[in-house]
Structures are given as C-alpha cells and as structure tokens.
Amino acid sequence: MPIESTNPTTGTVVDTFESDSGTDRDDRLERASDTFEGWRETSIEHRQQLLSAAADVLREGRDDYAELMSREMGKPIGQARDEVEKCAWVCDYYAEHAAEFLADEVVAGEPNARTLVTYQPLGPILAIMPWNFPFWQVFRFAAPNLAAGNVGLLKHASNVPGCARAIEAVFREAGFPAGAFQSLLIGSDEVDEVIADDRIAGVTLTGSDGAGRSVAETAGSELKKTVLELGGSDPFVVLEDAPMEHTVETAVQARLINSGQSCIAAKRFIVVDDVYDEFLDRFVEAMDGQVVGDPMDDATDVGPQARADLMDDLHEQVEATLEAGGECRLGGEPMDREGAFYPPTVLTDIPADSPADSEELFGPVASVFRVPDEAAAIEQANDTRFGLGASVWTADLARGERVARQFESGLAFVNELVKSDPRLPFGGVKDSGYGRELARDGVREFVNAKTIWVQREAGEETIQVE
C-alpha cells in the first residue's frame, strides 16, 4: 500500500513510498538481528568514529534535510536547519563521550574480590517516533544506542516517510553496517506484532500518553524494556520580580517554537496578580507580531500545522474552552488561506477542567492563568497529569531554584525556556512518561548493567584488568 507525504502548506503530495510488506518487515528484522551479532563486538572507538562521520554527513546535507522537513511537516526553514545541526551535535557528543559513559566501573566489594559493573548492549531496539521533530527525535535515540552497541529499527510517523528514509541513508553514507539502522514503513496496526517479535530487545516511544500506554502494555507483556517520552503541558511561571522584557520575549518563543507543536513547549502561562496585566498586554502584542506564512521563507515565525486534521482537533479544544466560559484575547480561528494555518492564539479566564486547562494543546495556543502569589503558582503548575518540563521567571535566582525544585516535572528551568540538550538527561514523570534520553543516562537505558565478581584466594593479589 503506498504511503504519501503531503505538504501541509499547499496540500500537494510531496512524494509517494511503497510500504513494507510482511516479507520486507521480516527481512529487516532478520538483518537487524544478524548485524547486532557483529556490531556488539565492534570497538567503541570505531562506533564513535562512525558517529563523527554521521555528523559530517548531516552538516553537508543540512539544507536538503531542512527543506525535506519543511515540505513534509511544515517546520519553518530556519528552525529546520537548526534541527539538523542539533542532530550533528548529538552525534559529535557521543562520538566524544560514549567510551567514558560505557567504561567498566570498579565498585567496592569484598577485599578478596574484584567487583565491577560492565555495560553491554541488549540488541535491536524499536524506536517509534513522531513527526514534530522528525530528525532530532530519531537522532537523540539513535546516537547513544548505536554507540552502546545496539542496532535500531525506526517506525516513524506516517506523514514523514521521506525523513525516515533520509535518516536511514545518513547512517549508511557514514559507513554504518546496512542493518545497524533501518526504517520500517509500516502501519500503526503492525507495531504490536513487531514489539512482540523475539528479535526486538526493547522499545522507545515519543508520542501521546495514549500511544505510550499501548506500547508499554504490549512490551510489558513480553517483559521488554521501554522508555516513554510522552506529552506535556508545561507551566511557565511568572513571578512579580520577573525581568519582564526578557520574560515576554522568551514566552513567545517558548510557546511558538515549531509552530507550537512541541511536547516541551510552554503551554500554561501562570502569572502572579501583581504583574498579570502587564505580562498579558505585552504577551498578546508580541504574539500578534509574529509572522505566519510559508515555512520555506526565512522571515516566517509560524508555519502551518503538520496536518489539517491536527489543526481541526486543536480548534475543537479552543472552541470547547470558550464555550465553557474562557476568553479569547487573540486568534482563535483557522486562518482563511490555503494550508493548515492556525494563528498565534491567547486564551484567558480559563475554566477548570476545560481543554485549555486539563489537556495538551499541541499548536500555537497559549493558556494564561492569574494566580495571587508564588504558592498558588506552584500549586497551579503541578495541577496537571503531565510532568515533562516547567520554567520559572524571577530576578532572584535562589528563589527560582527553590521554586524549580518544587515542580513535579522531569525538567525544570529558571529564566530559560525548557529545551533538550545532549549533555543533560531528558524525560518526564507522571503521564509524561519514564526513562531518560541523552547524556550518560540516555546511553545506559538499553544496556545490561552486568555485575561481575572475580573471587581470588586468600593471599592472592587483587586482580587488575586494564
């Protein structure tokens, strides 16, 4: 069955791909399994060299990869170029640090024994990835896992098949074995069968909490390790001493990055009463000044939503919030133009349990809440089933860190928007998932942390292994 990628700016077909048949899928699984047997024995130094080569391939093809993202899912072209560069960065990062993170660790034990922990790869890992950061989400999985000696199989979102195939080609061009990283162009209805396949050792998913529950249930029944990075409704807390100009400028960026389609975008703006009116006035004005347009134009700040049905879902959430008693200060209607364009939107006076209060709004819609003080702001920030990221804005950095420690989230930032960084662990709590990507934590998620005990006879010297 053909898979079409459609340009959300124009509605035209970008490209058509043949989906993998059952035989194709089985062949790729077998190739992954066979490749793993040799790849696991490859020296960490060689794996690092290939990751460095992948970074070079990405940088050489940056403009082409960026344009592909913009065509398939509407990402503004400048952000798409930045995404490619970030993928190269994560490859470089593990090319430099993987050996350190995966080195054996000698730990204290009995005096007549050498005891250590060694980190060994598990096997083929299935990655189920979303469309919103179609290169970055994949590379932040692939780089640490290939460095660890695992091999990867990618089930990408159905609207970015071109990106899936391009990523596979990056690793092939960099010199990785053909089965080290492969793309599966299959439907969502085939995922459970792949997870249950004995050749799959673990599963990672970035997506909705509903998808996460389904994948975790299937993987759990097979006793397979999972890492889940799910949705978020990140609070952006503005205290009375916040540096207002910088706070507003960053608030707009934090809400509208990737046209609002980001798990870690700021979605709930929680502002103390003393500065609420000033923040709201400035925020609405700044949001209104953003350029909505063709993502291939460098002047564009906000491109289309990735698919028309996703825009329709977002608008239904906005309408339901307004019908419940919320107020719309800006935007609130699909734009009257070709393509899936939704404008920057600001909602206030949001009723409890309305969609803008309790659900994730995956698009350029900001929910602004008024609270009396810091304590109420923290309570409001934590009053959600999600727990991915959070930020607080204040002139008092000690106060900011104290507040950050009280957020129920996997990530907490003071005077900075929530973002991923190869050097730092990334992941959430509550309905935002579990497990960590990136940094040392990420490279150790899909490994066997094996304890080795080497006993010596009394009087023998302690064994030393270089």
Coordinates of C-alpha atoms in Angstrom, one line a residue:
M1 CA 0.0 0.0 0.0
P2 CA 1.5 3.4 -1.0
I3 CA 2.3 6.0 1.7
E4 CA 2.0 9.6 0.7
S5 CA 3.7 12.6 2.3
T6 CA 1.6 15.7 1.9
N7 CA 2.8 19.3 2.1
P8 CA 0.7 21.0 4.8
T9 CA 1.3 24.4 3.3
T10 CA -0.2 23.6 -0.1
G11 CA -1.9 20.3 0.3
T12 CA 0.1 18.8 -2.6
V13 CA 1.7 15.4 -2.5
V14 CA 5.5 15.6 -1.8
D15 CA 6.3 12.0 -2.5
T16 CA 4.9 8.5 -2.6
F17 CA 6.6 5.5 -1.0
E18 CA 5.7 1.8 -1.0
S19 CA 5.0 0.5 2.5
D20 CA 7.0 -2.5 3.6
S21 CA 5.3 -5.9 3.1
G22 CA 5.3 -8.5 5.7
T23 CA 8.2 -10.1 4.0
D24 CA 10.1 -6.8 3.9
R25 CA 9.5 -6.3 7.5
D26 CA 10.7 -9.7 8.4
D27 CA 13.8 -9.3 6.3
R28 CA 14.7 -6.1 8.1
L29 CA 14.2 -7.6 11.5
E30 CA 16.4 -10.5 10.5
R31 CA 19.1 -8.2 9.1
A32 CA 19.0 -6.2 12.4
S33 CA 19.4 -9.4 14.4
D34 CA 22.3 -10.6 12.3
T35 CA 24.0 -7.2 12.2
F36 CA 23.8 -6.9 16.0
E37 CA 25.9 -10.1 16.5
G38 CA 28.9 -8.4 14.8
W39 CA 28.1 -4.8 15.8
R40 CA 28.1 -5.6 19.5
E41 CA 31.7 -6.8 19.2
T42 CA 32.8 -3.7 17.3
S43 CA 35.1 -1.5 19.3
I44 CA 33.6 1.6 20.9
E45 CA 36.3 3.6 19.2
H46 CA 35.1 2.5 15.8
R47 CA 31.4 3.2 16.7
Q48 CA 32.5 6.7 17.8
Q49 CA 34.3 7.3 14.5
L50 CA 31.2 6.4 12.6
L51 CA 29.1 8.7 14.7
S52 CA 31.5 11.5 13.9
A53 CA 31.1 10.7 10.2
A54 CA 27.3 10.8 10.5
A55 CA 27.7 14.3 11.9
D56 CA 29.7 15.3 8.9
V57 CA 27.0 13.8 6.5
L58 CA 24.3 15.8 8.3
R59 CA 26.2 19.1 8.1
E60 CA 27.0 18.5 4.4
G61 CA 23.3 17.9 3.6
R62 CA 21.8 20.4 6.1
D63 CA 19.9 22.4 3.6
D64 CA 18.4 19.4 1.8
Y65 CA 17.4 17.8 5.0
A66 CA 15.9 21.0 6.3
E67 CA 13.9 21.5 3.1
L68 CA 12.6 18.0 3.4
M69 CA 11.3 18.6 6.9
S70 CA 9.6 21.9 5.8
R71 CA 7.9 20.2 2.9
E72 CA 6.7 17.1 4.8
M73 CA 5.5 18.7 8.1
G74 CA 5.7 22.4 7.7
K75 CA 8.6 23.4 10.0
P76 CA 9.9 26.9 9.5
I77 CA 13.1 26.6 7.5
G78 CA 15.4 28.3 9.9
Q79 CA 14.3 26.0 12.7
A80 CA 14.7 23.0 10.4
R81 CA 18.3 24.0 9.7
D82 CA 18.9 24.3 13.4
E83 CA 17.4 20.9 13.9
V84 CA 19.8 19.3 11.5
E85 CA 22.7 21.0 13.3
K86 CA 21.4 19.7 16.7
C87 CA 21.4 16.2 15.3
A88 CA 25.0 16.6 14.2
W89 CA 25.8 17.9 17.7
V90 CA 24.3 14.8 19.4
C91 CA 26.4 12.6 17.1
D92 CA 29.5 14.6 18.0
Y93 CA 28.7 14.4 21.7
Y94 CA 28.5 10.6 21.8
A95 CA 31.5 10.4 19.5
E96 CA 33.4 12.2 22.2
H97 CA 31.9 10.8 25.4
A98 CA 30.4 7.3 24.7
A99 CA 33.6 5.4 25.8
E100 CA 33.6 7.3 29.1
F101 CA 29.9 6.6 29.8
L102 CA 30.2 2.9 28.9
A103 CA 33.5 2.1 30.6
D104 CA 33.5 -0.6 33.2
E105 CA 33.1 0.7 36.7
V106 CA 35.0 -1.0 39.5
V107 CA 33.0 -0.8 42.7
A108 CA 33.8 -1.6 46.3
G109 CA 33.2 -5.2 47.4
E110 CA 34.8 -7.9 49.3
P111 CA 38.6 -7.4 49.9
N112 CA 39.5 -10.6 48.2
A113 CA 37.5 -10.0 45.1
R114 CA 37.4 -7.7 42.1
T115 CA 33.8 -6.4 41.6
L116 CA 32.7 -4.3 38.7
V117 CA 29.8 -3.3 36.5
T118 CA 30.0 -3.6 32.8
Y119 CA 27.5 -2.1 30.3
Q120 CA 26.6 -4.4 27.4
P121 CA 24.1 -3.8 24.6
L122 CA 20.7 -5.6 24.5
G123 CA 20.1 -6.0 20.8
P124 CA 17.7 -4.5 18.2
I125 CA 15.7 -1.6 19.7
L126 CA 12.5 -0.4 18.1
A127 CA 12.0 3.4 18.0
I128 CA 8.5 4.7 17.5
M129 CA 8.9 8.4 16.6
P130 CA 6.7 11.4 16.0
W131 CA 6.6 13.9 13.1
N132 CA 7.1 17.2 15.0
F133 CA 10.9 17.0 15.2
P134 CA 11.4 14.3 12.5
F135 CA 15.2 14.3 12.6
W136 CA 16.0 15.3 16.2
Q137 CA 13.7 12.8 17.9
V138 CA 15.3 10.0 15.9
F139 CA 18.9 11.1 16.4
R140 CA 18.6 11.6 20.1
F141 CA 17.7 7.9 20.2
A142 CA 20.0 6.6 17.6
A143 CA 23.3 8.2 18.5
P144 CA 23.5 6.8 22.1
N145 CA 22.1 3.4 21.2
L146 CA 24.4 2.9 18.2
A147 CA 27.3 4.0 20.4
A148 CA 26.2 1.4 23.1
G149 CA 26.4 -1.4 20.5
N150 CA 22.6 -1.8 19.9
V151 CA 21.1 -1.6 16.5
G152 CA 18.0 0.5 15.6
L153 CA 14.7 0.0 13.8
L154 CA 12.7 3.1 13.2
K155 CA 8.9 3.2 12.9
H156 CA 8.4 6.9 12.0
A157 CA 5.2 8.9 11.8
S158 CA 3.2 8.2 8.7
N159 CA 3.4 11.8 7.4
V160 CA 7.2 11.9 7.3
P161 CA 8.3 8.8 5.3
G162 CA 10.8 10.9 3.4
C163 CA 12.6 11.9 6.6
A164 CA 12.6 8.3 7.7
R165 CA 14.3 7.1 4.6
A166 CA 16.7 10.1 4.6
I167 CA 17.8 9.3 8.1
E168 CA 18.5 5.7 7.2
A169 CA 20.6 6.9 4.3
V170 CA 22.6 9.2 6.6
F171 CA 23.9 6.3 8.6
R172 CA 24.5 4.2 5.5
E173 CA 26.6 7.0 4.0
A174 CA 28.5 7.5 7.2
G175 CA 29.7 3.9 7.0
F176 CA 27.5 2.0 9.4
P177 CA 26.6 -1.6 8.5
A178 CA 23.4 -1.9 6.5
G179 CA 21.5 -3.4 9.4
A180 CA 22.6 -1.1 12.1
F181 CA 19.8 1.4 11.5
Q182 CA 16.8 0.7 9.3
S183 CA 13.4 2.3 8.7
L184 CA 10.2 0.3 8.8
L185 CA 7.5 1.9 6.6
I186 CA 4.6 0.1 8.3
G187 CA 1.2 1.0 9.7
S188 CA 0.5 1.6 13.4
D189 CA -1.6 -1.6 13.4
E190 CA 1.6 -3.6 12.8
V191 CA 3.5 -2.2 15.8
D192 CA 2.3 -4.7 18.4
E193 CA 3.5 -7.6 16.3
V194 CA 6.9 -6.0 15.8
I195 CA 7.2 -5.4 19.6
A196 CA 6.3 -9.0 20.3
D197 CA 8.9 -10.3 17.9
D198 CA 11.7 -12.2 19.7
R199 CA 14.3 -10.3 17.7
I200 CA 13.3 -7.0 19.4
A201 CA 15.0 -6.4 22.7
G202 CA 13.5 -3.1 23.7
V203 CA 11.2 -0.2 22.7
T204 CA 11.3 3.5 22.9
L205 CA 8.4 5.8 22.0
T206 CA 8.0 9.6 21.8
G207 CA 4.3 10.4 21.3
S208 CA 1.0 10.8 23.1
D209 CA 0.3 9.2 26.5
G210 CA -2.3 7.0 24.8
A211 CA 0.2 5.6 22.5
G212 CA 2.6 5.2 25.4
R213 CA 0.1 3.2 27.4
S214 CA -0.5 0.9 24.4
V215 CA 3.2 0.3 23.7
A216 CA 4.0 -0.2 27.4
E217 CA 1.2 -2.7 27.7
T218 CA 2.5 -4.8 24.8
A219 CA 6.1 -4.5 25.8
G220 CA 5.3 -5.3 29.4
S221 CA 3.6 -8.5 28.4
E222 CA 6.8 -9.5 26.6
L223 CA 9.0 -8.3 29.5
K224 CA 10.8 -5.9 27.3
K225 CA 12.4 -2.7 28.5
T226 CA 10.7 0.6 27.4
V227 CA 11.5 4.3 27.5
L228 CA 8.5 6.6 27.0
E229 CA 8.7 10.3 26.3
L230 CA 5.1 11.4 26.2
G231 CA 3.0 14.6 26.1
G232 CA 3.4 17.7 28.2
S233 CA 1.5 20.8 29.4
D234 CA 4.5 22.7 30.6
P235 CA 3.9 25.6 33.1
F236 CA 5.7 28.9 32.5
V237 CA 5.5 30.6 35.9
V238 CA 6.0 34.4 36.0
L239 CA 6.7 35.9 39.5
E240 CA 6.3 39.5 40.4
D241 CA 10.1 40.2 40.1
A242 CA 10.5 38.6 36.7
P243 CA 12.6 40.6 34.2
M244 CA 9.6 41.4 32.1
E245 CA 11.1 42.3 28.7
H246 CA 13.1 39.1 28.5
T247 CA 10.3 37.0 30.1
V248 CA 7.8 38.1 27.4
E249 CA 10.2 37.7 24.6
T250 CA 11.1 34.1 25.7
A251 CA 7.4 33.3 26.4
V252 CA 6.5 33.9 22.8
Q253 CA 9.4 31.7 21.6
A254 CA 8.6 29.0 24.2
R255 CA 5.0 28.8 23.0
L256 CA 5.5 29.1 19.2
I257 CA 8.7 27.0 18.6
N258 CA 7.9 24.5 15.8
S259 CA 4.6 26.4 15.2
G260 CA 3.6 25.4 18.8
Q261 CA 3.9 21.7 18.1
S262 CA 6.4 20.6 20.8
C263 CA 6.0 18.4 23.9
I264 CA 8.2 20.8 25.9
A265 CA 6.6 24.0 24.6
A266 CA 5.3 26.3 27.3
K267 CA 1.6 25.8 27.3
R268 CA 0.2 27.2 30.6
F269 CA 1.4 30.7 31.5
I270 CA 0.9 31.1 35.2
V271 CA 1.3 34.7 36.2
V272 CA 1.1 36.3 39.7
D273 CA -1.5 39.0 40.1
D274 CA 1.0 41.9 40.7
V275 CA 2.3 41.6 37.1
Y276 CA -0.6 39.8 35.3
D277 CA -2.0 42.7 33.4
E278 CA 1.5 43.9 32.3
F279 CA 2.5 40.5 31.2
L280 CA -0.7 39.8 29.3
D281 CA -0.7 43.1 27.4
R282 CA 2.9 42.6 26.3
F283 CA 2.4 39.0 25.6
V284 CA -0.6 39.5 23.4
E285 CA 1.1 42.3 21.5
A286 CA 4.2 40.2 20.9
M287 CA 2.2 37.1 19.8
D288 CA 0.3 39.2 17.4
G289 CA 3.5 40.5 15.9
Q290 CA 4.7 37.0 14.8
V291 CA 4.8 36.3 11.1
V292 CA 2.6 33.4 9.9
G293 CA 3.4 32.1 6.5
D294 CA 5.3 29.9 4.1
P295 CA 7.8 27.8 6.1
M296 CA 10.3 28.0 3.3
D297 CA 10.5 31.7 3.8
D298 CA 13.2 32.7 6.3
A299 CA 11.0 35.6 7.5
T300 CA 8.3 33.1 8.8
D301 CA 7.9 32.6 12.5
V302 CA 4.9 30.3 12.4
G303 CA 4.3 27.8 9.7
P304 CA 1.3 25.5 9.1
Q305 CA 0.2 22.8 11.5
A306 CA 1.6 19.5 10.3
R307 CA -1.8 18.1 9.1
A308 CA -5.2 19.6 8.6
D309 CA -6.9 17.1 11.0
L310 CA -4.5 18.1 13.7
M311 CA -5.4 21.7 13.2
D312 CA -9.1 20.8 13.4
D313 CA -8.5 18.9 16.7
L314 CA -6.7 22.0 18.1
H315 CA -9.6 24.3 17.1
E316 CA -12.1 22.0 18.8
Q317 CA -10.2 22.3 22.0
V318 CA -10.2 26.1 21.7
E319 CA -13.9 26.2 21.0
A320 CA -14.7 23.9 23.9
T321 CA -12.7 26.1 26.2
L322 CA -14.5 29.2 25.0
E323 CA -17.9 27.5 25.3
A324 CA -17.1 26.7 28.9
G325 CA -16.5 30.4 29.7
G326 CA -12.9 31.1 28.6
E327 CA -12.0 34.3 26.8
C328 CA -10.0 34.7 23.6
R329 CA -7.6 37.7 23.5
L330 CA -6.0 36.9 20.2
G331 CA -6.6 34.5 17.3
G332 CA -8.9 31.6 17.9
E333 CA -9.9 30.7 14.3
P334 CA -8.2 28.8 11.5
M335 CA -6.8 31.3 9.0
D336 CA -8.7 31.9 5.8
R337 CA -5.9 30.8 3.4
E338 CA -4.6 27.7 1.7
G339 CA -2.9 25.3 4.0
A340 CA -3.4 24.1 7.7
F341 CA -2.6 27.5 9.2
Y342 CA -3.7 28.4 12.8
P343 CA -2.7 31.8 14.2
P344 CA -1.0 32.6 17.5
T345 CA -3.8 32.4 20.0
V346 CA -4.1 33.6 23.6
L347 CA -6.8 32.3 26.0
T348 CA -7.6 33.7 29.4
D349 CA -10.1 33.2 32.2
I350 CA -9.8 29.5 31.6
P351 CA -12.4 27.4 33.4
A352 CA -11.2 24.4 35.4
D353 CA -11.3 21.1 33.6
S354 CA -11.8 22.8 30.2
P355 CA -9.4 21.5 27.4
A356 CA -7.1 24.5 27.8
D357 CA -6.7 23.7 31.5
S358 CA -6.5 19.9 31.5
E359 CA -5.4 18.8 28.1
E360 CA -2.3 19.3 26.0
L361 CA -2.9 21.9 23.3
F362 CA -0.5 20.9 20.5
G363 CA -0.3 24.1 18.5
P364 CA 0.2 27.9 18.8
V365 CA -2.3 28.4 21.6
A366 CA -1.3 29.9 24.9
S367 CA -3.4 29.5 28.1
V368 CA -2.8 32.3 30.6
F369 CA -3.8 31.9 34.3
R370 CA -3.9 34.6 37.0
V371 CA -2.8 33.5 40.5
P372 CA -2.4 35.5 43.7
D373 CA 1.1 34.5 44.7
E374 CA 4.1 32.2 44.4
A375 CA 2.5 29.4 46.4
A376 CA -0.6 29.4 44.3
A377 CA 1.6 29.5 41.1
I378 CA 3.4 26.3 42.2
E379 CA 0.1 24.6 43.1
Q380 CA -1.4 25.6 39.7
A381 CA 1.8 24.4 37.9
N382 CA 1.6 21.0 39.5
D383 CA -2.2 20.6 39.0
T384 CA -1.8 18.5 35.9
R385 CA -1.4 14.9 35.0
F386 CA 1.6 15.8 32.9
G387 CA 5.1 16.3 34.2
L388 CA 7.6 16.9 31.4
G389 CA 9.1 20.4 31.8
A390 CA 8.5 23.6 33.7
S391 CA 10.1 27.0 34.0
V392 CA 10.0 29.9 36.5
W393 CA 10.9 33.6 35.9
T394 CA 12.3 35.8 38.6
A395 CA 15.1 38.2 39.3
D396 CA 16.1 36.2 42.4
L397 CA 18.0 33.1 41.2
A398 CA 18.0 31.4 44.6
R399 CA 14.2 31.8 44.8
G400 CA 14.0 30.5 41.2
E401 CA 15.9 27.4 42.1
R402 CA 13.8 26.8 45.2
V403 CA 10.6 27.0 43.1
A404 CA 12.1 24.8 40.4
R405 CA 12.8 22.1 43.0
Q406 CA 9.0 22.1 43.8
F407 CA 7.8 21.5 40.2
E408 CA 6.6 17.9 39.6
S409 CA 8.5 17.6 36.3
G410 CA 11.4 15.8 34.8
L411 CA 12.9 19.1 33.7
A412 CA 12.9 22.5 35.5
F413 CA 14.4 25.7 34.2
V414 CA 15.0 29.1 35.8
N415 CA 14.9 32.1 33.4
E416 CA 15.2 29.9 30.4
L417 CA 12.8 28.0 28.1
V418 CA 12.6 24.3 28.5
K419 CA 14.8 22.5 25.9
S420 CA 16.7 19.3 25.3
D421 CA 20.5 19.3 25.4
P422 CA 22.7 16.3 24.6
R423 CA 24.7 17.0 27.8
L424 CA 21.7 16.7 30.1
P425 CA 19.2 13.9 30.9
F426 CA 15.8 14.4 29.2
G427 CA 12.5 12.9 30.2
G428 CA 9.4 13.3 32.3
V429 CA 7.3 12.0 35.2
K430 CA 3.6 11.3 35.7
D431 CA 1.7 10.9 32.4
S432 CA 4.7 12.4 30.6
G433 CA 6.4 9.0 30.7
Y434 CA 9.5 7.5 32.2
G435 CA 13.1 6.7 31.4
R436 CA 15.7 9.2 30.2
E437 CA 17.3 10.2 26.9
L438 CA 20.6 11.9 26.3
A439 CA 23.7 12.4 28.5
R440 CA 25.1 9.4 30.4
D441 CA 21.6 8.3 31.5
G442 CA 20.4 8.0 27.9
V443 CA 23.2 5.8 26.7
R444 CA 22.7 3.4 29.6
E445 CA 18.9 2.9 29.2
F446 CA 19.1 0.0 26.8
V447 CA 22.1 -1.9 28.1
N448 CA 22.6 -4.7 30.5
A449 CA 24.4 -3.3 33.6
K450 CA 26.0 -6.5 34.4
T451 CA 27.7 -7.1 37.8
I452 CA 30.9 -9.2 37.5
W453 CA 32.5 -10.7 40.7
V454 CA 36.0 -12.2 40.4
Q455 CA 37.0 -14.0 43.6
R456 CA 40.6 -14.6 44.5
E457 CA 42.0 -17.0 47.1
A458 CA 43.2 -15.6 50.4
G459 CA 46.7 -14.3 50.0
E460 CA 46.5 -13.7 46.2
E461 CA 46.9 -10.3 44.9
T462 CA 43.8 -8.4 43.8
I463 CA 43.2 -9.0 40.1
Q464 CA 43.8 -6.0 37.9
V465 CA 42.3 -5.8 34.5
E466 CA 43.4 -3.0 32.2

